[in-house]
Coordinates of C-alpha atoms and ligand atoms in Angstrom, one line a residue:
Chain A
M20 CA 90.6 77.3 128.5
C21 CA 90.7 80.7 126.8
L22 CA 93.0 83.1 128.4
G23 CA 92.1 86.7 128.9
L24 CA 93.7 89.5 126.9
R25 CA 96.0 92.0 128.6
L26 CA 95.1 95.6 127.5
E27 CA 97.3 98.6 127.8
L28 CA 96.9 102.3 126.8
D29 CA 100.1 104.3 126.9
E30 CA 99.3 108.0 127.0
A31 CA 96.6 107.4 124.4
G32 CA 94.5 110.2 123.0
L33 CA 91.8 110.4 120.4
V34 CA 90.9 113.5 118.4
Y35 CA 88.1 113.4 115.9
Q36 CA 88.7 115.3 112.6
P37 CA 92.3 116.1 113.7
G38 CA 93.7 119.3 112.2
L39 CA 90.3 120.7 111.2
P40 CA 88.6 123.8 112.7
F41 CA 85.9 121.6 114.2
S42 CA 88.1 118.9 115.6
A43 CA 86.9 117.3 118.8
T44 CA 89.1 115.9 121.4
A45 CA 87.4 112.8 122.8
L46 CA 90.2 111.5 125.0
E47 CA 93.5 112.9 126.4
H48 CA 96.5 111.3 128.0
V49 CA 95.0 108.0 129.1
F50 CA 97.3 105.5 130.8
L51 CA 95.7 102.2 131.6
Q52 CA 96.5 98.6 132.2
V53 CA 93.9 96.0 132.3
E54 CA 95.0 92.5 133.5
P55 CA 93.8 89.4 131.7
G56 CA 90.4 88.3 133.1
E57 CA 89.5 91.6 134.7
R58 CA 86.0 92.9 134.7
V59 CA 86.2 96.6 134.1
G60 CA 83.3 99.0 134.1
I61 CA 83.5 102.4 132.4
A62 CA 81.2 105.2 133.6
G63 CA 80.9 108.9 132.9
P64 CA 78.4 111.5 131.7
V65 CA 77.1 111.7 128.2
G66 CA 79.9 112.6 125.7
S67 CA 82.7 112.0 128.2
G68 CA 84.5 109.6 125.9
K69 CA 83.3 106.2 127.2
S70 CA 82.6 104.8 123.7
S71 CA 85.9 106.3 122.4
L72 CA 87.9 104.7 125.2
L73 CA 86.2 101.3 124.5
E74 CA 87.1 101.5 120.9
L75 CA 90.7 102.4 121.7
L76 CA 91.0 99.5 124.1
A77 CA 89.5 97.1 121.6
G78 CA 92.2 98.2 119.2
I79 CA 89.5 98.9 116.5
T80 CA 90.1 102.6 116.4
P81 CA 93.7 103.7 116.3
P82 CA 94.6 106.5 118.8
T83 CA 95.7 109.8 117.3
S84 CA 98.4 109.9 120.0
G85 CA 100.0 107.3 122.2
Q86 CA 99.7 103.6 121.9
V87 CA 97.4 100.7 122.4
L88 CA 98.9 97.3 123.3
H89 CA 97.3 93.9 123.4
D90 CA 99.4 91.4 125.4
G91 CA 102.2 93.8 125.3
Q92 CA 102.2 94.1 121.5
P93 CA 101.3 97.3 119.8
V94 CA 98.1 97.0 117.9
G95 CA 98.6 98.0 114.3
R96 CA 96.3 100.0 112.1
A97 CA 94.9 96.7 110.7
G98 CA 93.3 96.1 114.1
P99 CA 93.5 93.2 116.5
K100 CA 93.9 89.6 115.3
P101 CA 90.6 88.0 114.2
G102 CA 88.9 86.2 117.0
T103 CA 90.8 87.8 119.8
I104 CA 88.2 90.5 120.6
G105 CA 84.4 90.8 120.5
L106 CA 82.9 94.3 120.3
S107 CA 79.3 95.4 120.6
F108 CA 78.5 99.0 119.8
Q109 CA 75.7 100.9 121.4
A110 CA 73.3 99.5 118.8
P111 CA 74.5 96.0 118.0
E112 CA 71.2 95.3 116.1
N113 CA 72.5 97.6 113.4
C114 CA 74.8 94.8 112.3
L115 CA 72.3 92.1 111.5
F116 CA 72.2 91.0 107.9
E117 CA 71.5 87.3 107.6
N118 CA 68.1 85.7 107.0
T119 CA 67.8 83.8 110.2
V120 CA 68.8 84.6 113.7
A121 CA 71.0 81.5 113.9
A122 CA 72.8 82.3 110.7
D123 CA 73.5 85.8 111.9
V124 CA 74.9 84.7 115.2
A125 CA 76.9 82.0 113.4
F126 CA 78.6 84.5 111.1
G127 CA 81.5 85.4 113.4
P128 CA 82.4 81.9 114.6
G129 CA 81.9 80.6 111.1
R130 CA 84.8 82.7 110.0
L131 CA 87.2 81.3 112.6
G132 CA 87.6 77.9 110.9
L133 CA 85.7 76.0 113.5
D134 CA 83.9 72.8 112.8
K135 CA 80.1 72.7 112.4
E136 CA 79.3 71.3 115.8
E137 CA 81.4 73.8 117.6
V138 CA 79.8 76.7 115.7
A139 CA 76.3 75.3 116.5
R140 CA 77.3 74.9 120.2
R141 CA 78.5 78.5 120.3
V142 CA 75.4 79.8 118.6
R143 CA 73.2 78.0 121.1
S144 CA 75.1 79.1 124.1
A145 CA 75.3 82.7 123.0
L146 CA 71.6 82.9 122.3
E147 CA 71.0 81.3 125.7
A148 CA 73.2 83.9 127.4
T149 CA 71.2 86.7 125.9
G150 CA 67.9 85.0 126.9
L151 CA 66.7 83.9 123.5
D152 CA 65.3 80.3 123.3
E153 CA 65.3 77.9 120.4
S154 CA 62.1 79.3 118.9
F155 CA 64.0 82.3 117.8
E156 CA 66.7 80.5 115.9
Q157 CA 64.9 80.3 112.5
R158 CA 63.2 83.6 112.7
H159 CA 64.1 86.5 110.5
P160 CA 66.0 89.1 112.5
F161 CA 63.9 92.0 111.2
S162 CA 60.7 90.3 112.4
L163 CA 61.9 90.7 116.0
S164 CA 61.2 93.6 118.3
G165 CA 63.9 96.2 118.9
G166 CA 65.0 94.6 122.2
E167 CA 65.1 91.1 120.7
Q168 CA 67.2 92.3 117.7
R169 CA 69.6 93.9 120.2
R170 CA 70.0 90.6 121.9
V171 CA 70.7 88.8 118.6
G172 CA 73.3 91.4 117.8
L173 CA 74.9 90.9 121.2
A174 CA 74.7 87.1 120.8
G175 CA 76.6 87.4 117.5
V176 CA 79.5 89.0 119.5
L177 CA 79.4 86.6 122.4
A178 CA 79.5 83.7 120.0
L179 CA 83.0 84.7 119.0
E180 CA 84.0 83.6 122.5
P181 CA 86.8 86.1 122.3
R182 CA 89.7 86.7 124.7
A183 CA 88.4 90.1 125.4
L184 CA 84.8 91.4 125.2
F185 CA 84.0 95.1 124.8
L186 CA 80.4 96.0 125.3
D187 CA 78.9 99.5 125.0
E188 CA 75.8 99.8 127.2
P189 CA 74.7 96.3 126.4
T190 CA 71.7 96.5 128.7
A191 CA 70.1 99.5 127.1
Y192 CA 66.5 98.7 125.8
L193 CA 66.3 95.6 127.9
D194 CA 63.6 95.2 130.6
P195 CA 64.8 95.3 134.2
A196 CA 64.8 91.5 134.7
A197 CA 66.7 90.9 131.5
R198 CA 69.3 93.6 132.4
L199 CA 70.2 91.9 135.6
D200 CA 70.1 88.5 133.9
L201 CA 72.5 89.7 131.2
I202 CA 74.9 91.2 133.8
D203 CA 74.9 87.9 135.7
R204 CA 75.6 86.0 132.6
L205 CA 78.5 88.3 131.7
V206 CA 80.0 87.8 135.1
E207 CA 79.5 84.0 134.8
L208 CA 81.1 84.0 131.3
N209 CA 84.1 86.0 132.6
E210 CA 84.6 83.6 135.6
E211 CA 84.3 80.5 133.5
S212 CA 86.3 81.5 130.4
G213 CA 88.7 84.0 132.0
A214 CA 88.1 86.5 129.2
T215 CA 88.7 90.1 129.9
V216 CA 85.4 92.0 129.9
V217 CA 85.1 95.8 129.5
M218 CA 81.6 97.3 129.7
V219 CA 80.4 100.8 129.4
G220 CA 77.4 101.4 131.6
H221 CA 75.1 104.3 132.7
D222 CA 73.5 102.6 135.6
M223 CA 75.6 102.4 138.7
D224 CA 73.6 99.6 140.2
E225 CA 74.4 97.5 137.1
L226 CA 78.0 98.5 137.3
S227 CA 78.2 97.6 140.9
R228 CA 76.9 94.1 140.1
F229 CA 79.3 93.7 137.2
A230 CA 82.6 95.5 137.7
Q231 CA 85.6 94.6 139.8
R232 CA 87.3 97.8 138.7
L233 CA 85.7 101.0 137.6
L234 CA 87.0 103.8 135.4
I235 CA 85.3 107.2 135.6
L236 CA 85.6 109.6 132.7
D237 CA 84.7 113.2 132.5
A238 CA 85.3 115.5 129.5
G239 CA 87.8 113.1 127.9
R240 CA 89.9 112.6 131.0
M241 CA 90.1 109.6 133.3
V242 CA 89.2 111.1 136.7
A243 CA 89.1 107.9 138.7
D244 CA 90.4 104.3 138.3
G245 CA 90.1 101.8 141.1
P246 CA 88.3 99.0 142.7
A247 CA 84.6 99.4 141.9
P248 CA 83.1 99.0 145.4
G249 CA 85.2 101.8 146.8
L250 CA 84.4 104.2 143.9
L251 CA 80.8 103.4 143.8
A252 CA 80.4 104.0 147.5
D253 CA 81.8 107.5 147.1
A254 CA 78.6 109.4 146.4
G255 CA 80.4 112.7 146.4
L256 CA 82.8 111.7 143.7
L257 CA 80.1 110.2 141.5
R258 CA 77.9 113.3 141.8
D259 CA 80.8 115.5 141.0
H260 CA 81.0 113.9 137.7
G261 CA 77.3 113.9 136.9
L262 CA 76.6 110.3 138.0
E263 CA 74.0 108.9 140.3
P264 CA 75.3 106.6 143.0
P265 CA 73.8 103.1 143.3
G266 CA 70.5 103.0 145.1
T267 CA 72.1 101.2 148.1
V268 CA 74.7 103.9 148.6
T269 CA 72.0 106.6 148.5
L270 CA 70.0 104.6 151.0
A271 CA 73.1 104.4 153.3
G272 CA 73.4 108.2 153.1
L273 CA 69.7 108.6 154.0
I274 CA 69.8 106.2 156.9
S275 CA 72.9 107.9 158.2
R276 CA 71.2 111.3 158.1
A277 CA 68.0 110.0 159.6
A278 CA 69.7 108.2 162.5
S279 CA 72.4 110.9 162.8
L280 CA 74.9 108.2 162.9
P281 CA 77.9 107.6 160.6
V282 CA 76.9 104.6 158.4
E283 CA 79.5 102.8 156.3
P284 CA 78.3 103.0 152.7
F285 CA 77.1 99.6 151.6
L286 CA 76.6 98.2 148.1
T287 CA 74.9 94.8 148.4
E288 CA 71.6 93.9 150.1
E289 CA 73.6 91.7 152.6
Q290 CA 75.8 94.6 153.5
A291 CA 72.8 96.7 154.0
V292 CA 71.3 94.2 156.4
E293 CA 74.6 94.1 158.3
A294 CA 74.8 97.9 158.6
L295 CA 71.2 98.1 159.8
A296 CA 71.9 95.4 162.4
R297 CA 74.8 97.3 163.7
I298 CA 72.7 100.5 164.0
M299 CA 70.1 98.5 165.9
E300 CA 72.7 97.1 168.3
G301 CA 74.0 100.6 168.9
R302 CA 70.6 101.8 170.0
Chain B
M3 CA 89.1 102.5 107.5
Q4 CA 88.8 106.0 108.9
T5 CA 85.6 107.1 107.3
G6 CA 85.0 109.2 110.4
N7 CA 87.7 111.6 109.4
M8 CA 86.3 112.2 105.9
V9 CA 85.2 115.8 105.3
I10 CA 81.9 116.2 103.4
G11 CA 80.6 119.5 102.2
L12 CA 83.8 121.3 103.2
F13 CA 82.1 124.0 105.1
I14 CA 84.3 125.9 107.5
P15 CA 82.4 127.6 110.3
G16 CA 83.3 131.2 110.5
D17 CA 82.1 134.8 110.8
S18 CA 83.9 136.6 108.0
L19 CA 82.3 139.0 105.6
L20 CA 82.1 136.4 103.0
H21 CA 80.3 134.0 105.4
R22 CA 77.7 136.7 105.9
V23 CA 76.9 137.4 102.3
D24 CA 73.5 136.0 101.3
P25 CA 73.9 132.5 99.8
R26 CA 72.0 133.7 96.7
S27 CA 74.5 136.4 95.9
K28 CA 77.3 133.9 96.4
I29 CA 75.7 131.3 94.2
V30 CA 74.9 133.8 91.4
F31 CA 78.4 135.4 91.4
S32 CA 80.3 132.1 91.7
F33 CA 78.4 131.0 88.6
A34 CA 79.2 134.2 86.8
F35 CA 82.8 133.9 87.9
A36 CA 83.0 130.4 86.5
V37 CA 81.5 131.5 83.2
A38 CA 83.9 134.5 83.0
L39 CA 86.8 132.2 83.4
F40 CA 85.9 130.7 80.1
L41 CA 85.5 134.1 78.4
V42 CA 89.0 135.2 79.5
S43 CA 91.7 134.3 77.0
S44 CA 94.8 135.9 78.3
F45 CA 97.0 135.4 81.3
G46 CA 96.4 139.0 82.3
G47 CA 92.7 138.4 82.7
L48 CA 93.3 135.2 84.6
A49 CA 95.8 136.9 86.9
L50 CA 93.3 139.6 87.8
M51 CA 90.6 137.0 88.6
A52 CA 93.2 135.0 90.6
A53 CA 94.0 138.1 92.6
G54 CA 90.3 138.6 93.3
L55 CA 89.9 135.0 94.4
A56 CA 93.0 135.2 96.6
A57 CA 91.5 138.3 98.3
G58 CA 88.3 136.4 98.8
L59 CA 90.2 133.4 100.4
A60 CA 92.0 135.9 102.6
V61 CA 88.9 137.6 103.7
A62 CA 87.2 134.3 104.5
R63 CA 90.4 133.3 106.5
I64 CA 90.6 129.9 104.8
P65 CA 93.6 128.0 106.3
P66 CA 96.1 127.1 103.6
S67 CA 95.9 123.4 104.5
W68 CA 92.3 123.5 103.6
L69 CA 93.0 125.0 100.2
Y70 CA 95.2 122.0 99.5
R71 CA 92.4 119.7 100.7
G72 CA 89.9 121.3 98.4
L73 CA 92.3 121.2 95.5
K74 CA 93.7 117.7 95.9
P75 CA 91.2 116.0 93.6
V76 CA 92.0 118.2 90.7
L77 CA 95.7 118.8 91.1
L78 CA 96.4 115.6 89.2
L79 CA 94.0 116.5 86.4
A80 CA 95.6 120.0 86.1
L81 CA 99.1 118.4 85.9
V82 CA 98.0 115.9 83.2
T83 CA 96.4 118.7 81.3
F84 CA 99.6 120.7 81.5
L85 CA 101.8 117.9 80.4
F86 CA 99.6 116.9 77.5
Q87 CA 99.5 120.4 76.2
A88 CA 103.2 121.1 76.8
F89 CA 104.4 118.0 74.9
L90 CA 101.7 117.4 72.3
R91 CA 100.4 120.7 71.3
G92 CA 103.1 121.6 68.8
G93 CA 104.5 125.0 68.0
A94 CA 108.1 126.3 68.5
P95 CA 110.2 123.6 70.1
I96 CA 112.1 124.6 73.3
T97 CA 113.9 121.4 74.1
S98 CA 113.5 117.7 73.8
L99 CA 113.5 115.1 76.5
G100 CA 114.1 111.8 74.9
P101 CA 111.4 111.1 72.4
L102 CA 109.3 114.0 73.7
T103 CA 109.6 117.6 72.6
L104 CA 108.6 120.5 74.8
Y105 CA 106.8 123.3 72.8
R106 CA 106.7 126.9 73.7
E107 CA 103.0 127.4 72.8
G108 CA 102.2 124.1 74.4
V109 CA 103.7 125.2 77.7
R110 CA 101.8 128.5 77.5
E111 CA 98.5 126.9 76.7
G112 CA 99.0 124.1 79.2
A113 CA 99.7 126.5 82.0
F114 CA 96.7 128.6 81.0
L115 CA 94.3 125.6 81.0
A116 CA 95.7 124.2 84.3
L117 CA 95.4 127.7 86.0
R118 CA 91.9 128.0 84.7
L119 CA 91.0 124.6 86.1
V120 CA 92.5 125.4 89.5
L121 CA 90.7 128.8 89.6
L122 CA 87.4 127.1 88.7
V123 CA 87.7 124.6 91.5
L124 CA 88.9 127.2 94.0
S125 CA 86.1 129.5 93.3
S126 CA 83.5 126.8 93.8
T127 CA 85.2 125.5 97.0
L128 CA 85.3 129.1 98.3
L129 CA 81.5 129.0 98.0
T130 CA 81.1 125.8 99.9
F131 CA 83.8 126.8 102.4
T132 CA 81.8 129.9 103.4
T133 CA 78.2 128.6 103.0
P134 CA 76.7 126.0 105.3
P135 CA 75.1 123.2 103.2
V136 CA 71.6 124.2 104.4
M137 CA 72.1 127.8 103.3
L138 CA 73.3 126.5 100.0
T139 CA 70.1 124.5 99.3
D140 CA 68.0 127.4 100.8
G141 CA 69.6 129.8 98.4
L142 CA 69.3 127.4 95.5
S143 CA 65.6 126.8 96.2
R144 CA 64.9 130.5 96.4
L145 CA 66.7 131.1 93.1
M146 CA 64.7 128.3 91.5
A147 CA 61.4 129.3 93.0
P148 CA 60.2 131.1 89.9
L149 CA 60.5 127.8 88.1
Q150 CA 57.9 126.4 90.4
R151 CA 55.3 128.1 88.2
L152 CA 56.5 126.0 85.3
R153 CA 55.8 122.9 87.4
F154 CA 59.4 122.4 88.1
P155 CA 59.5 120.9 91.6
A156 CA 62.0 123.4 93.0
Y157 CA 61.0 123.1 96.7
E158 CA 60.9 119.3 96.6
L159 CA 64.3 119.3 94.9
A160 CA 65.7 121.6 97.5
L161 CA 64.3 119.6 100.4
M162 CA 65.8 116.4 98.9
M163 CA 69.1 118.1 98.7
T164 CA 68.9 119.3 102.2
I165 CA 68.0 115.9 103.6
A166 CA 70.7 114.2 101.6
L167 CA 73.3 116.6 102.9
R168 CA 72.0 116.2 106.4
Y169 CA 72.3 112.4 106.3
I170 CA 75.6 112.0 104.6
P171 CA 77.7 112.4 107.7
T172 CA 75.2 110.3 109.8
L173 CA 75.4 107.5 107.3
L174 CA 79.2 107.7 107.1
Q175 CA 79.4 107.5 110.8
E176 CA 77.1 104.4 110.9
L177 CA 79.1 102.9 108.0
D178 CA 82.3 103.4 110.1
R179 CA 80.6 101.7 113.1
I180 CA 79.2 98.7 111.1
L181 CA 82.5 98.3 109.3
K182 CA 84.4 98.1 112.6
A183 CA 81.9 95.8 114.2
Q184 CA 81.8 93.4 111.3
L185 CA 85.6 93.4 111.0
A186 CA 85.7 92.4 114.6
R187 CA 83.3 89.6 113.8
G188 CA 85.8 88.4 111.2
A189 CA 84.3 90.0 108.1
D190 CA 87.0 90.4 105.5
I191 CA 86.4 93.0 102.8
R192 CA 89.9 93.4 101.5
R193 CA 90.9 90.0 100.3
G194 CA 89.8 87.6 97.6
G195 CA 88.7 88.0 94.0
L196 CA 86.1 90.4 92.8
V197 CA 83.1 88.2 93.3
K198 CA 84.3 87.1 96.7
R199 CA 85.0 90.6 97.8
A200 CA 81.5 91.7 96.6
R201 CA 80.0 88.9 98.6
N202 CA 82.0 89.9 101.6
L203 CA 80.6 93.4 101.4
V204 CA 77.1 92.1 102.2
P205 CA 77.6 92.1 106.0
V206 CA 78.5 95.8 105.7
L207 CA 76.2 97.1 103.0
L208 CA 73.1 95.3 103.9
P209 CA 72.9 96.8 107.4
L210 CA 73.7 100.2 106.0
F211 CA 70.7 99.9 103.6
V212 CA 68.5 98.8 106.4
I213 CA 69.6 101.8 108.5
S214 CA 69.0 104.1 105.6
F215 CA 65.5 102.9 105.1
R216 CA 64.8 103.0 108.7
H217 CA 66.0 106.7 108.8
A218 CA 63.9 107.5 105.8
D219 CA 60.9 105.8 107.4
E220 CA 61.3 107.6 110.7
L221 CA 61.9 110.9 109.0
A222 CA 58.8 110.6 106.8
L223 CA 56.8 109.8 109.9
A224 CA 58.3 112.7 111.8
M225 CA 57.6 115.1 109.0
E226 CA 54.0 114.0 108.6
S227 CA 53.4 114.1 112.3
R228 CA 54.5 117.7 112.1
C229 CA 52.1 118.4 109.3
Y230 CA 54.4 118.5 106.3
R231 CA 52.2 118.7 103.3
G232 CA 54.6 119.4 100.4
G233 CA 56.5 122.6 99.7
R234 CA 53.8 124.9 98.4
G235 CA 53.0 127.7 100.7
R236 CA 55.6 126.9 103.3
T237 CA 57.3 129.7 105.0
A238 CA 60.9 129.6 106.2
R239 CA 62.2 130.2 109.7
R240 CA 65.5 131.4 108.2
Q241 CA 64.6 134.4 106.2
L242 CA 67.1 135.4 103.6
R243 CA 67.5 139.1 103.2
L244 CA 69.7 141.0 100.8
G245 CA 71.5 143.9 102.6
W246 CA 74.2 146.4 102.0
L247 CA 76.8 143.6 102.3
D248 CA 75.3 142.0 99.3
A249 CA 75.3 145.3 97.4
A250 CA 79.0 145.7 98.2
F251 CA 79.7 142.1 97.3
A252 CA 77.8 142.5 94.0
F253 CA 79.7 145.7 93.2
I254 CA 83.1 144.1 93.8
M255 CA 82.2 141.0 91.9
V256 CA 80.9 142.9 88.9
L257 CA 84.1 145.0 88.8
L258 CA 86.2 141.8 89.2
I259 CA 84.4 139.8 86.6
G260 CA 84.0 142.7 84.2
G261 CA 87.6 143.7 84.6
G262 CA 88.8 140.1 84.1
I263 CA 86.9 139.8 80.9
W264 CA 88.0 143.2 79.7
V265 CA 91.7 142.6 80.4
G266 CA 91.4 139.0 79.2
R267 CA 90.1 140.1 75.8
L268 CA 93.1 142.3 75.0
Ligands
ATP18 N1 82.5 110.8 114.9 C1 82.7 111.8 115.7 N2 83.1 113.0 115.1 C2 83.3 114.1 115.9 N3 83.2 114.1 117.3 C3 82.9 112.9 117.8 C4 82.6 111.7 117.1 N4 82.3 110.8 117.9 C5 82.4 111.3 119.2 N5 82.7 112.6 119.1 C6 82.9 113.5 120.3 O1 83.8 112.9 121.2 C7 83.3 113.0 122.5 C8 83.3 111.6 123.2 O2 82.3 110.8 122.5 P1 81.9 109.4 123.0 O3 81.0 108.8 121.9 O4 83.1 108.6 123.3 O5 81.1 109.7 124.3 P2 80.3 108.7 125.3 O6 80.9 109.0 126.6 O7 80.3 107.4 124.8 O8 78.9 109.3 125.2 P3 77.4 108.6 125.4 O9 77.2 108.4 126.8 O10 76.5 109.5 124.8 O11 77.5 107.3 124.6 C9 82.0 113.7 122.4 O12 82.2 115.0 122.9 C10 81.6 113.7 121.0 O13 81.0 114.9 120.6
MG19 MG1 78.8 106.1 123.9

């Protein structure tokens, strides 16, 4: 029903405090095209410009050089059209302000001119997607734990049901089960609605579960852009840029060394089993 | 909506002689310089002080674009002052533009007042350009320390200033974030009447307050857990020491200020 947004960066760069002695270049010469409905992961060491890239793509921070396009149209300084994008910063709980969880999540959709039932439906489904059941709806946001607040903040963004979702480390502060659950829900959401989803992540296991395509940043430059499985299996590349490969890839490396056999890097558990089976056959 | 690009405190990191002068010397002499500007009543005196200030700006290697940045807020005021004086002060008429008449004394006085204003602002910006905010409050608290005996809370005041200065950029950054996030959620802070606009600010201001209180809370806890028990008897890691550089600075400043007043009296 809702069509994904096409995102484009045309030699975009971002400098903080431009023209001042302590200006900081966060991004340089980034060319990028994201097709509608793609699931893109962004990885890179601390301070490499991941959040900056996300903000540029979302159109919420104007680049200091180059251009940002949504659906082929340059995004003006006023930002993207309301309702087209949803954006969750590293600490989405910082944006809570209503008296109840339900009211806070309803804030965004309430401003899109939808009828009451539709708003209520979106609130429910967003809360569900972030793993918060009905008992939370009437609670005061500040009476929740940090992790729960974070989920409410995220739900407030999901409830917009935007054409493109931008999430900055959405799984931080969640417990391991909730992390995987959230990732799976994001994938599901992307497949059902066709929305473009861009996510910044620190954990390669999570990214391998989420991303179709991976961007790797280092010191403000895009050092890799390609299908996620290929890049994630490249332990050397990841380590070069201060990243830790997914556990399965590390395991493949260890097995290959122990068996003194070349082992194709694998990502999923199924691929691991296949690879092991091949080794056994070879013996 | 680019609060992130706002410059607060206007400190320019550097290693010039002026950067290295003790903050106390700089504060005292900036103050003296400002007072002297009001004692000077001729262009000659102002010119001398302007020359001294220009030398200071050159020594501190302040980029010209920054001078403009520092002056921007008062340029309009200086211009208005000048125009007011030039047209309304009276004296010998020079020429008339429509219903307005330009007066010789008015132009002189207007230029004098505008120049004084500009020098006043430039001298205080030179202080903040070359002194990190923390050093400023450090210097101020040391200067005010004798007042502590009169039960004036000098340390506490200095600490409050330091903390405020420390958190302004942080809060601005958070404001920027919240603003962007809420705008993306459809918040609209630019349209509507006054009441509506004020109401629309709630999604932005409320979270900002919450964050500020959270910061304050965490900071208080952190300070207590590190045994902060009020200012009395605290020692500083950064020791301020007056050296030959301060002696030289004081010598030059006394000459400059004294000379300015002397020339200005003639
Ligand atoms: N408001 C700002 N002012 C000045 N410099 C900034 C600002 N925000 C970010 N930077 C700088 O820009 C660079 C990129 O920052 P960014 O937040 O995009 O990194 P990141 O990859 O998201 O890091 P992290 O993993 O810590 O979230 C960093 O070097 C940072 O110091
Ligand atoms: Mg970041």
